[in-house]
mmCIF file of C-alpha atoms in Angstrom:
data_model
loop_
_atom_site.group_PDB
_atom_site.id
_atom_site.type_symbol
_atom_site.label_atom_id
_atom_site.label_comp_id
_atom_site.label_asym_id
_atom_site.label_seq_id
_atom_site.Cartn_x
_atom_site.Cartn_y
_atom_site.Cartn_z
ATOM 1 C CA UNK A 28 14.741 -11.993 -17.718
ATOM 2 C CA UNK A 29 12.798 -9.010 -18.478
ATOM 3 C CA UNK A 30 11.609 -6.441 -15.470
ATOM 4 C CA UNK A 31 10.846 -2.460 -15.158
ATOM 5 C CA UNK A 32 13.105 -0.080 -14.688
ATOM 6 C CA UNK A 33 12.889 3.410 -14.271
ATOM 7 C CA UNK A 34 15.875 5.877 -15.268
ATOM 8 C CA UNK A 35 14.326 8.957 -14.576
ATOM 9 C CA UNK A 36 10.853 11.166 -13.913
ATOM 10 C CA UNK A 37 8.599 9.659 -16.478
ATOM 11 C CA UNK A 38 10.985 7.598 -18.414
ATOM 12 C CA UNK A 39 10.099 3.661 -17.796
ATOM 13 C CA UNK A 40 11.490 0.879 -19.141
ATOM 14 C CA UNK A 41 11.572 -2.907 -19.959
ATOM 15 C CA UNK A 42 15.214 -4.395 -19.668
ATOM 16 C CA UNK A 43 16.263 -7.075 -20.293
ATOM 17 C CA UNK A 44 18.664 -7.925 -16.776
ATOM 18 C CA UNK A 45 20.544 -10.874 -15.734
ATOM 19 C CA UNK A 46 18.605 -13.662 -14.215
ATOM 20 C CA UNK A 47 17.355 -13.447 -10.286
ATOM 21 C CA UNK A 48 18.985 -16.057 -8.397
ATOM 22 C CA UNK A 49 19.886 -17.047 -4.750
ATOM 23 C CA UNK A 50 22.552 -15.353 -3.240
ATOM 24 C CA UNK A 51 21.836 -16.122 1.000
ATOM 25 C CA UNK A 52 21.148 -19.596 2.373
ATOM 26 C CA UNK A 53 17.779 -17.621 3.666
ATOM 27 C CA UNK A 54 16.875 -16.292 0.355
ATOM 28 C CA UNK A 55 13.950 -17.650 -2.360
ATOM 29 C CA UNK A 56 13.306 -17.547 -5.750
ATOM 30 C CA UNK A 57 10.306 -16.379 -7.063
ATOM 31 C CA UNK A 58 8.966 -16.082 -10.094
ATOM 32 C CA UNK A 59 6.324 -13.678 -10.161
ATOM 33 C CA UNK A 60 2.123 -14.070 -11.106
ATOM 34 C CA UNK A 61 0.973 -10.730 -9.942
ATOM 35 C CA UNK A 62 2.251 -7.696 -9.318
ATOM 36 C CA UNK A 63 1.204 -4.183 -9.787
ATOM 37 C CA UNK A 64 2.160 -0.477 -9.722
ATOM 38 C CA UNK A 65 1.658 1.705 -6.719
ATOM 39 C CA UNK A 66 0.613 5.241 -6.080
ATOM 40 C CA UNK A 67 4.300 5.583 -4.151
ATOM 41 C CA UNK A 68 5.580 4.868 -7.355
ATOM 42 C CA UNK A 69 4.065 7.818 -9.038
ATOM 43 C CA UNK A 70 6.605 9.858 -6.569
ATOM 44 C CA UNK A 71 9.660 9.420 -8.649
ATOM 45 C CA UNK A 72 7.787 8.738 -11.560
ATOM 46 C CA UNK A 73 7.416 12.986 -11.257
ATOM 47 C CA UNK A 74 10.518 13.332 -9.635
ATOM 48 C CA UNK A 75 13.275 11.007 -10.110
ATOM 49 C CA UNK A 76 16.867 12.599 -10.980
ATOM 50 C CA UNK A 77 18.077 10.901 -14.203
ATOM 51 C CA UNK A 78 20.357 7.544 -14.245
ATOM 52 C CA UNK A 79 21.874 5.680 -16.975
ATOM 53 C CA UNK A 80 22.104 2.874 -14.224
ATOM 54 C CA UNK A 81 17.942 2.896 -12.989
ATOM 55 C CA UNK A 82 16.103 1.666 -10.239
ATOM 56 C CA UNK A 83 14.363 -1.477 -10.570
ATOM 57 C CA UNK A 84 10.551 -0.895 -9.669
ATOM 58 C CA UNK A 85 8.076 -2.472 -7.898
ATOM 59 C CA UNK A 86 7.386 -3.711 -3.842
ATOM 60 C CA UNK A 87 4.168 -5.530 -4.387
ATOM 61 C CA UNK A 88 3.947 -9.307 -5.531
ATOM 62 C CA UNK A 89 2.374 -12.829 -5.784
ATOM 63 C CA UNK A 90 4.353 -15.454 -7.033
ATOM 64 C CA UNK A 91 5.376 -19.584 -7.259
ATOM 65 C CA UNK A 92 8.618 -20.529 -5.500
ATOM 66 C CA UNK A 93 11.183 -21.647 -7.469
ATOM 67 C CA UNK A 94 13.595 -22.614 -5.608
ATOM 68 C CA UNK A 95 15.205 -21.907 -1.643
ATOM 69 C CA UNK A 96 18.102 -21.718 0.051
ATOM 70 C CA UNK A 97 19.788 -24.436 2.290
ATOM 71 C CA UNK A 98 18.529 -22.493 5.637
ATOM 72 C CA UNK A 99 14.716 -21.571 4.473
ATOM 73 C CA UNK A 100 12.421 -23.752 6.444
ATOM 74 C CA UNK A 101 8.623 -22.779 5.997
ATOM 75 C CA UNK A 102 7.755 -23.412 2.202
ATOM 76 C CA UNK A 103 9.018 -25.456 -0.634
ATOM 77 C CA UNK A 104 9.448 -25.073 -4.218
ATOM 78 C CA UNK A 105 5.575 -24.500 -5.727
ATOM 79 C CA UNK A 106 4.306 -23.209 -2.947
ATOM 80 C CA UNK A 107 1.978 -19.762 -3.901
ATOM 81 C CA UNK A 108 3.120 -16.837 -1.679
ATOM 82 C CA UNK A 109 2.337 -13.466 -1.532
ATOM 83 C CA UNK A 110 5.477 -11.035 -0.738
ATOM 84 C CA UNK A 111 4.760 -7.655 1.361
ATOM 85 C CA UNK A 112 6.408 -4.364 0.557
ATOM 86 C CA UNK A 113 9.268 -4.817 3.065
ATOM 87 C CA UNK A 114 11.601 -8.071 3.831
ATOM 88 C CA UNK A 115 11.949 -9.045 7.428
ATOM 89 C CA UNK A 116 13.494 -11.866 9.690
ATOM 90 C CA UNK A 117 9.823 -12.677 11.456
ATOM 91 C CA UNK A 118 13.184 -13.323 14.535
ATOM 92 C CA UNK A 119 13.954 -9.716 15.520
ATOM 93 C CA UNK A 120 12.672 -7.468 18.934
ATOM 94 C CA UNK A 121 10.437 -5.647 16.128
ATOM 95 C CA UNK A 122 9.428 -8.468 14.050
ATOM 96 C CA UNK A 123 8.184 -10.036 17.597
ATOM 97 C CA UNK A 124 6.812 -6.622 17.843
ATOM 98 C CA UNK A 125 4.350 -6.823 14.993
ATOM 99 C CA UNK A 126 7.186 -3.771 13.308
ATOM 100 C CA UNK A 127 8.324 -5.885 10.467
ATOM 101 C CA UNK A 128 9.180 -2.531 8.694
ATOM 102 C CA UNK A 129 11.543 -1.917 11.316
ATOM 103 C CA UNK A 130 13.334 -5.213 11.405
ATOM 104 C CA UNK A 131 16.824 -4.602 12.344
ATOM 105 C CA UNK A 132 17.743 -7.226 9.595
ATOM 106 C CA UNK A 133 15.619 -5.940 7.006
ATOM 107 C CA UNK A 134 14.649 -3.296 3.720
ATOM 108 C CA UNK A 135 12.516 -2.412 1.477
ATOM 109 C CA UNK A 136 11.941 -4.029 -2.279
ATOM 110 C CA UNK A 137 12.457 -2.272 -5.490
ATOM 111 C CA UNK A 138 14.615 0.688 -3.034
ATOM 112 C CA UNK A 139 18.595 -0.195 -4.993
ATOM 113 C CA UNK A 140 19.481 -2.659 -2.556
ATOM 114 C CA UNK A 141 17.189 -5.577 -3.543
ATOM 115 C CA UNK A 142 15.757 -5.526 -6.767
ATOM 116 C CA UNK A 143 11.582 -4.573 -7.557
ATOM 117 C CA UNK A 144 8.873 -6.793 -8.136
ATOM 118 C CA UNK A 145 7.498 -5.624 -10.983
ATOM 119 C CA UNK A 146 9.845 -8.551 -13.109
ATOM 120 C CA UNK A 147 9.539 -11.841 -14.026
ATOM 121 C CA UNK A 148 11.303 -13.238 -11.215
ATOM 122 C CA UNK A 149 12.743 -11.930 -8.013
ATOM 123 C CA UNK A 150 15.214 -12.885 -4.973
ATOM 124 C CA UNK A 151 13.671 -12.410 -1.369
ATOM 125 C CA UNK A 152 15.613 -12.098 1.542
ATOM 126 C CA UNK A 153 14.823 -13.472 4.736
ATOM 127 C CA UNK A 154 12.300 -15.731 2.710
ATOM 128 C CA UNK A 155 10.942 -17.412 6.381
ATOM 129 C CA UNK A 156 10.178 -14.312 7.972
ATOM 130 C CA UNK A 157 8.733 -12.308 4.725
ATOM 131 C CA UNK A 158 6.401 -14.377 2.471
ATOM 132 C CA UNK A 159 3.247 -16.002 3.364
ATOM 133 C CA UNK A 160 2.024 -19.161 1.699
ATOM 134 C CA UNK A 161 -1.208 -19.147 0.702
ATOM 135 C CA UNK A 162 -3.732 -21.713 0.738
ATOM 136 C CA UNK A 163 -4.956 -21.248 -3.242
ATOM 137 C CA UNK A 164 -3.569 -22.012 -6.681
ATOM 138 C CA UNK A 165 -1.701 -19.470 -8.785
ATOM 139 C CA UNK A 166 -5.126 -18.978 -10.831
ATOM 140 C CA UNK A 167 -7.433 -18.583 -8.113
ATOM 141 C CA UNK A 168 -10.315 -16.050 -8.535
ATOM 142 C CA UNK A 169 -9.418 -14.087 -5.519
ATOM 143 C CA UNK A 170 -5.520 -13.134 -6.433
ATOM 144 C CA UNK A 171 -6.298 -9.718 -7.366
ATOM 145 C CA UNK A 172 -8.226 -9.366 -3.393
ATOM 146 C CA UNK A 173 -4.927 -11.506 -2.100
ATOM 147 C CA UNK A 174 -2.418 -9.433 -3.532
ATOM 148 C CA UNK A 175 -3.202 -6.293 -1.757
ATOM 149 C CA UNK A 176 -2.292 -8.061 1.459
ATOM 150 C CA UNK A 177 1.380 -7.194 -0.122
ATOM 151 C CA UNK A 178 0.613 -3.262 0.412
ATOM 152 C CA UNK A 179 -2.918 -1.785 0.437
ATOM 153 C CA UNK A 180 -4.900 -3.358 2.187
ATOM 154 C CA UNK A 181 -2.346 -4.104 4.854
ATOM 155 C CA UNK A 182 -1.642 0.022 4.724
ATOM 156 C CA UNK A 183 -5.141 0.810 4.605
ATOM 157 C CA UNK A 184 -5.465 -1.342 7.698
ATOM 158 C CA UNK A 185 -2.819 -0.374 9.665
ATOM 159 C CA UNK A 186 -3.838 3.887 9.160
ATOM 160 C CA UNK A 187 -7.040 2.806 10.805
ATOM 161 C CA UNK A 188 -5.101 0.732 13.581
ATOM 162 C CA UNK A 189 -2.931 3.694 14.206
ATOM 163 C CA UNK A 190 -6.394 5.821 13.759
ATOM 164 C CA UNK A 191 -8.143 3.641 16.837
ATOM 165 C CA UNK A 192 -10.948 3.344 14.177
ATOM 166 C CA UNK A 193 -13.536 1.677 16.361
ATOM 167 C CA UNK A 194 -17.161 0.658 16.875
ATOM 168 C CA UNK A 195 -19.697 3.747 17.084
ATOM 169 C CA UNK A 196 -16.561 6.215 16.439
ATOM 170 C CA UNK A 197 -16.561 8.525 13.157
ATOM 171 C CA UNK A 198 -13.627 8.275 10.477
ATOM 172 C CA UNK A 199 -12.698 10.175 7.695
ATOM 173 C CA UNK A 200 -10.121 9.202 5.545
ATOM 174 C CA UNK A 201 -7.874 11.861 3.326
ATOM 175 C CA UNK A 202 -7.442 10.658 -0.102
ATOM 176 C CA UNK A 203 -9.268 8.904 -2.267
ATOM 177 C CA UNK A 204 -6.312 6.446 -4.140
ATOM 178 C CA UNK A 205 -6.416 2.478 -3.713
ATOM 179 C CA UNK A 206 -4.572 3.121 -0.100
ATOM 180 C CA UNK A 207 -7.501 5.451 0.751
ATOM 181 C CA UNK A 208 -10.268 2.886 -0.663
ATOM 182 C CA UNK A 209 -8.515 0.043 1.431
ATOM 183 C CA UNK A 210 -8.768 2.296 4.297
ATOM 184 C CA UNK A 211 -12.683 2.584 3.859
ATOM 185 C CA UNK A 212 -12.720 -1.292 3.790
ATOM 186 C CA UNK A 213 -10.797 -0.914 7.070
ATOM 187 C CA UNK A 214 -12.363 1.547 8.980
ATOM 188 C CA UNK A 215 -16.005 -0.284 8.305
ATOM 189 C CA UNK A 216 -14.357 -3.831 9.044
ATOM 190 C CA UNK A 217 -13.110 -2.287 12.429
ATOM 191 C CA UNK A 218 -16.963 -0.930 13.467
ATOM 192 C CA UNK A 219 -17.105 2.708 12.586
ATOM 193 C CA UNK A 220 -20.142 4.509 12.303
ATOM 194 C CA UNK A 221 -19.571 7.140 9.877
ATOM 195 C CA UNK A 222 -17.058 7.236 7.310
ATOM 196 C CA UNK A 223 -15.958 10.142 5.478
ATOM 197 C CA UNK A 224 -14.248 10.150 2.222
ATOM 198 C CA UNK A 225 -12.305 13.283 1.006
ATOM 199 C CA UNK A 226 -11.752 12.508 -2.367
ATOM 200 C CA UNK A 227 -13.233 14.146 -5.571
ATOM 201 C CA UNK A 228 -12.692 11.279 -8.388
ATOM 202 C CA UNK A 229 -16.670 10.196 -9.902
ATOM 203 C CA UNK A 230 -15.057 6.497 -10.378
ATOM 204 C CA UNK A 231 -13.460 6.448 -6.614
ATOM 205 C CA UNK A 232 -15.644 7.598 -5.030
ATOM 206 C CA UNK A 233 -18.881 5.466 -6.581
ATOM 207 C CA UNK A 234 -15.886 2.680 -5.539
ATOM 208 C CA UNK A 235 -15.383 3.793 -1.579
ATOM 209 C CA UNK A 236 -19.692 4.021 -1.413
ATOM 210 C CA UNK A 237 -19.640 0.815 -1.966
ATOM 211 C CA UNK A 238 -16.825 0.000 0.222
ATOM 212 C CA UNK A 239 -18.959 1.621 3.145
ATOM 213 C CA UNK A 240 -18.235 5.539 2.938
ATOM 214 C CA UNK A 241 -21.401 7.128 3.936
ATOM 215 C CA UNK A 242 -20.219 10.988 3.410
ATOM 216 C CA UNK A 243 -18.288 12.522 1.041
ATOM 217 C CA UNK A 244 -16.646 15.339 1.083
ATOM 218 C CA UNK A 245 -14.905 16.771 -2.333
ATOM 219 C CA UNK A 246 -13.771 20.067 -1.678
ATOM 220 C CA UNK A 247 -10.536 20.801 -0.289
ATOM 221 C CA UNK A 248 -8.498 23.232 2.087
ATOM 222 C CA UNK A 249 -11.059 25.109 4.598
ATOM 223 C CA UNK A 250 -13.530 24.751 2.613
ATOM 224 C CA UNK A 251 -12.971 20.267 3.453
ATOM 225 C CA UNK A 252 -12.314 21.337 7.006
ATOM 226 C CA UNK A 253 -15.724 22.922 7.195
ATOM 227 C CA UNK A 254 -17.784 20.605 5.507
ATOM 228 C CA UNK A 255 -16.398 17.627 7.511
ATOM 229 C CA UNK A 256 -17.469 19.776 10.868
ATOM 230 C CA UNK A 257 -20.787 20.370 9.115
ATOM 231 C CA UNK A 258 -21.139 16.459 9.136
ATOM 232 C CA UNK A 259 -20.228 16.021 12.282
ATOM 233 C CA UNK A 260 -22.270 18.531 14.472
ATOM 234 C CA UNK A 261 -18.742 20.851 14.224
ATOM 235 C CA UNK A 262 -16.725 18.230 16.329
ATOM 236 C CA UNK A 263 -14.438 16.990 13.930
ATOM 237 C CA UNK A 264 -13.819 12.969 13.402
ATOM 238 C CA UNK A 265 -12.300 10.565 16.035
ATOM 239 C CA UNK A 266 -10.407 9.410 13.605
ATOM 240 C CA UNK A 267 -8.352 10.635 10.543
ATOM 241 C CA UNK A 268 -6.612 8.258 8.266
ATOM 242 C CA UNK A 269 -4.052 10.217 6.165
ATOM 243 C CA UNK A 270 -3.281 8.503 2.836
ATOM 244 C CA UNK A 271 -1.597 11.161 0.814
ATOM 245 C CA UNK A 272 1.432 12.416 2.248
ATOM 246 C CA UNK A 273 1.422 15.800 1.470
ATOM 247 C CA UNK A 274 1.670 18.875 3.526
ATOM 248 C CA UNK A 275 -1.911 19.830 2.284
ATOM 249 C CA UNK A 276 -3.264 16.945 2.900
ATOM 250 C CA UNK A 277 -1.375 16.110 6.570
ATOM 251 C CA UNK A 278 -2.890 19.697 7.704
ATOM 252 C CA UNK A 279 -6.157 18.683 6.457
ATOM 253 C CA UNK A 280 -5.936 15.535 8.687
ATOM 254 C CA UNK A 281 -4.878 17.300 11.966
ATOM 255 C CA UNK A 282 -7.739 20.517 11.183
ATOM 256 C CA UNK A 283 -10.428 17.373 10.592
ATOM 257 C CA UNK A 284 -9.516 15.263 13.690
ATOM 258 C CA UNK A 285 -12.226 16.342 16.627
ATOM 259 C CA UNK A 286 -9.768 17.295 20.231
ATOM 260 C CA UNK A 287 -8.783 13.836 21.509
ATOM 261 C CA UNK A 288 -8.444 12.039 17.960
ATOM 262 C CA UNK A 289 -6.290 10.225 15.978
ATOM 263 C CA UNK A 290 -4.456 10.817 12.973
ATOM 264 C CA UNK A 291 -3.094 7.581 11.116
ATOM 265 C CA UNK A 292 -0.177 8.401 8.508
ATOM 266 C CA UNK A 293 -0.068 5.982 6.508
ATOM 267 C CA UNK A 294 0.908 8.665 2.848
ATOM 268 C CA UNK A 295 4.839 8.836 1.851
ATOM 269 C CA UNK A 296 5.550 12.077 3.492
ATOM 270 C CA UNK A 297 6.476 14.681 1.133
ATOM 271 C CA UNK A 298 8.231 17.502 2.957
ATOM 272 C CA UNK A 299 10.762 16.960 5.677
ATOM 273 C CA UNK A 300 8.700 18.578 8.287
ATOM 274 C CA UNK A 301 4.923 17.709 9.991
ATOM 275 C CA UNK A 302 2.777 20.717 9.516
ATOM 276 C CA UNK A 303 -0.021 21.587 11.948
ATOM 277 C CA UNK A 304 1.747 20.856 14.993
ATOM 278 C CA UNK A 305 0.014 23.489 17.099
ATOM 279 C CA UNK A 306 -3.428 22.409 16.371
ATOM 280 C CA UNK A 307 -2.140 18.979 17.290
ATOM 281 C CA UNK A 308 -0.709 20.421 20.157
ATOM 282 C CA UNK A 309 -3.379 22.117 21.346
ATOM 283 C CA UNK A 310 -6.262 19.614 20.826
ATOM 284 C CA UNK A 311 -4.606 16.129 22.401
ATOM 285 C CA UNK A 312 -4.507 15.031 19.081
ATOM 286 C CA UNK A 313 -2.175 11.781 18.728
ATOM 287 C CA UNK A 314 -0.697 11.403 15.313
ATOM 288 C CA UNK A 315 0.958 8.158 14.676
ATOM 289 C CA UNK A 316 1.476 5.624 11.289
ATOM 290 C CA UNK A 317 4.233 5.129 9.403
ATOM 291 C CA UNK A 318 5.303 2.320 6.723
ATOM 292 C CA UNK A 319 2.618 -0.685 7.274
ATOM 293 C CA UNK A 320 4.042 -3.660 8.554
ATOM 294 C CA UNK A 321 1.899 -5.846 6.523
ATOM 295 C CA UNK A 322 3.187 -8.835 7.313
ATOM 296 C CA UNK A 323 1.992 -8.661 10.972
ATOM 297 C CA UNK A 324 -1.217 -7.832 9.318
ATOM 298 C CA UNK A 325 -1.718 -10.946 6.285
ATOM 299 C CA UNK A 326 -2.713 -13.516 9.173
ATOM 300 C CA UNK A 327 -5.552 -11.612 10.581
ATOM 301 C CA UNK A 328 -7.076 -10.086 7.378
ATOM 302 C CA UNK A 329 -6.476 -13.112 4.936
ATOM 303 C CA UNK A 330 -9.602 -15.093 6.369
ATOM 304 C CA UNK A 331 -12.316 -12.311 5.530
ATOM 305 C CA UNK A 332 -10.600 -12.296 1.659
ATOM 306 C CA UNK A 333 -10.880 -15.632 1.868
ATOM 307 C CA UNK A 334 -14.365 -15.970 2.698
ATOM 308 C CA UNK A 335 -15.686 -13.069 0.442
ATOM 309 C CA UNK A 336 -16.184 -10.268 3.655
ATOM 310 C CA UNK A 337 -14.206 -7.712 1.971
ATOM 311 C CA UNK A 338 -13.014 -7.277 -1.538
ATOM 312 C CA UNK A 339 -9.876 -5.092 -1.867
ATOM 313 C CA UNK A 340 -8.740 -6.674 -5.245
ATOM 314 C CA UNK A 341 -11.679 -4.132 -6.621
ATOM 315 C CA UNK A 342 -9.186 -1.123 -6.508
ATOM 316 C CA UNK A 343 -7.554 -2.802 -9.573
ATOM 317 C CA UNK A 344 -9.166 -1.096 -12.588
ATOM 318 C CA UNK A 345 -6.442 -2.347 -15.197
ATOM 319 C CA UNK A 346 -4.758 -5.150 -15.918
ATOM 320 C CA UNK A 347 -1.146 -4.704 -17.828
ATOM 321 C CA UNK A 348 1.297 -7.187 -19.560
ATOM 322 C CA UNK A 349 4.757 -6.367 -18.741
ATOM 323 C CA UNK A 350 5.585 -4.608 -21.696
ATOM 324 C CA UNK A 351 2.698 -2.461 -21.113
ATOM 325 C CA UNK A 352 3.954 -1.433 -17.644
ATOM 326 C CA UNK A 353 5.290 1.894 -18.579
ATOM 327 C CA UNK A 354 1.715 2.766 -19.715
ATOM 328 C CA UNK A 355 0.284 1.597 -16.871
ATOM 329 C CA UNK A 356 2.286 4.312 -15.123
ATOM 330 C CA UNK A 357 0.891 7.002 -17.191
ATOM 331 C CA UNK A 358 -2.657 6.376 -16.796
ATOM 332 C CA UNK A 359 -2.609 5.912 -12.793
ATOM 333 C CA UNK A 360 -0.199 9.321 -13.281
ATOM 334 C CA UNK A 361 -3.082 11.117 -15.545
ATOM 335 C CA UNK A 362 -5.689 9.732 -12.978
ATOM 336 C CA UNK A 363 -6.868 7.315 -15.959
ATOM 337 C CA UNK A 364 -6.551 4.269 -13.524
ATOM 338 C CA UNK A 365 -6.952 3.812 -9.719
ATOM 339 C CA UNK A 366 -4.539 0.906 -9.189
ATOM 340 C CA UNK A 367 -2.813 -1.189 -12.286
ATOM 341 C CA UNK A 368 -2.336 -4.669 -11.670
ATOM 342 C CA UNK A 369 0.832 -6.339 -13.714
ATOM 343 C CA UNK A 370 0.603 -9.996 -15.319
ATOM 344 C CA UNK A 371 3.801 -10.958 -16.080
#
């Protein structure tokens, strides 16, 4: 079978690689409909030491079982599914949690140890606790919407969970990539009054308007810090959600959140340390996120895709064949596309 692999910054491939298959009684086979590149990707698409082995690519699917192991229980072969970014029992003290990300029995697609989803096929662990069957056909109009219940949406969400994004409360949310759109969608579907977008891209931004962003805010530094005050009668927001990960960006967050706010990380972090810890410090502010546990998420955000109340399958602005994958890279790179979604 044929899937993407990446052997180094900016050099992405299509291999030919043996077959998927079961391995695990609690493993399934999927063969994959959707998937699509993300803007964690991009990271080692710049920086990625070189490999004559690769990494295969991609966390992100929807796909048609195949087939199952002896011990998977809650689908069947033909069933459509959509596959979050991380695999997870659904059985562990996390999983029961709602912290799928952190389930003691599970990891992260396209990472070495399982393969990526960007692929004609691919084996999931812990198939029962991981996918989610959906109730639609493999051609339904609202895949592109469905699939970012496998990562942004889901991530967008969970920065404005972490945010406490509320009803009458102001947001702002750093970044303006499909993670950062998806977090507009959020923060509006949770109640808040005034959203802020920092972003400075004509297309995105025309994009998170229309998701509900009433203010935008397209300078950056002090300058963003001041502006944001200016729209907010110099208190800062109640909520901040952070969907860059870099240091720029994080101190941004923390210098935009008003004393007593939020700051939902929901960006890769770049460095190995948290800037802006004294501001934090010294105005309450309670900085939380981390790697979405979608999964928790899919149940409770599935019914307004479903019925048309929110539309996060309009982040895709390109739709790629596989062989056209390693393009797709460059233009989301080059800031040609927002979010490229991959048709195997």
């Amino acid at each position: 079978m044929r899937a993407t692999v990446m052997f180094g910054a900016g050099d992405v491939r299509i291999e030919n690689v043996p077959d998927a298959r079961l391995i695990e009684p609690t493993d399934a086979l999927v063969a994959v409909t959707r998937a699509c590149i993300c803007g964690s990707d991009l990271w080692p698409y710049r920086t990625l030491g070189r490999s004559d082995i690769g990494r295969r690519m991609g966390h992100e699917a929807i796909g048609v079982v195949e087939a199952v192991g002896a011990d998977v229980r809650t689908m069947k072969v033909g069933d459509v599914v959509v596959m979050p970014f991380a695999y997870s029992d659904g059985t562990c003290v996390f999983c029961h949690e709602g912290l799928h990300t952190s389930c003691i029995h599970g990891g992260f697609f396209g990472t070495g140890d399982v393969d990526g989803a960007q692929a004609e096929a691919l084996r999931v662990p812990q198939a029962d606790g991981t996918l989610f069957v959906l109730p639609v056909g493999e051609d339904d109009a609202l895949m592109p919407s469905l699939l970012t219940l496998s990562d942004v949406m889901g991530t967008g969400h969970h920065a404005a969970v972490a945010a406490g994004v509320g009803p009458g409360k102001t947001a702002a949310v750093v970044g303006d990539g499909a993670v950062g759109l998806c977090g507009v969608i959020a923060a509006r579907r949770l109640g808040a009054e005034q959203i802020i977008l920092l972003g400075r891209h004509a297309d995105r931004i025309a994009l998170a308007r229309e998701f509900g962003a009433t203010d935008v805010v397209s300078e950056r530094g002090d300058e963003a810090v001041e502006r944001v005050r200016e729209l907010t009668d110099g208190f800062g927001v109640h909520s901040v959600l952070e969907c860059v990960g870099l240091e720029q960006s994080m101190l941004t967050a923390l210098s935009i959140a008003r004393p007593g706010g939020a700051v939902g990380r929901v960006g890769v972090p770049q460095d190995a340390t948290m800037p802006g810890s004294q501001p934090a410090f010294y105005n309450n502010v309670t900085v939380s996120g981390g790697p979405a546990p979608v999964r928790a998420y899919i149940e409770e955000l599935l019914p307004d895709v479903l019925e048309g109340r929110i539309e996060p399958g309009r982040v895709f602005d390109r739709v790629a064949r596989l062989d056209e994958v390693p393009d797709g890279y460059r233009a989301m790179n080059e800031r040609e596309a927002i979010k490229v979604m991959i048709e195997p």
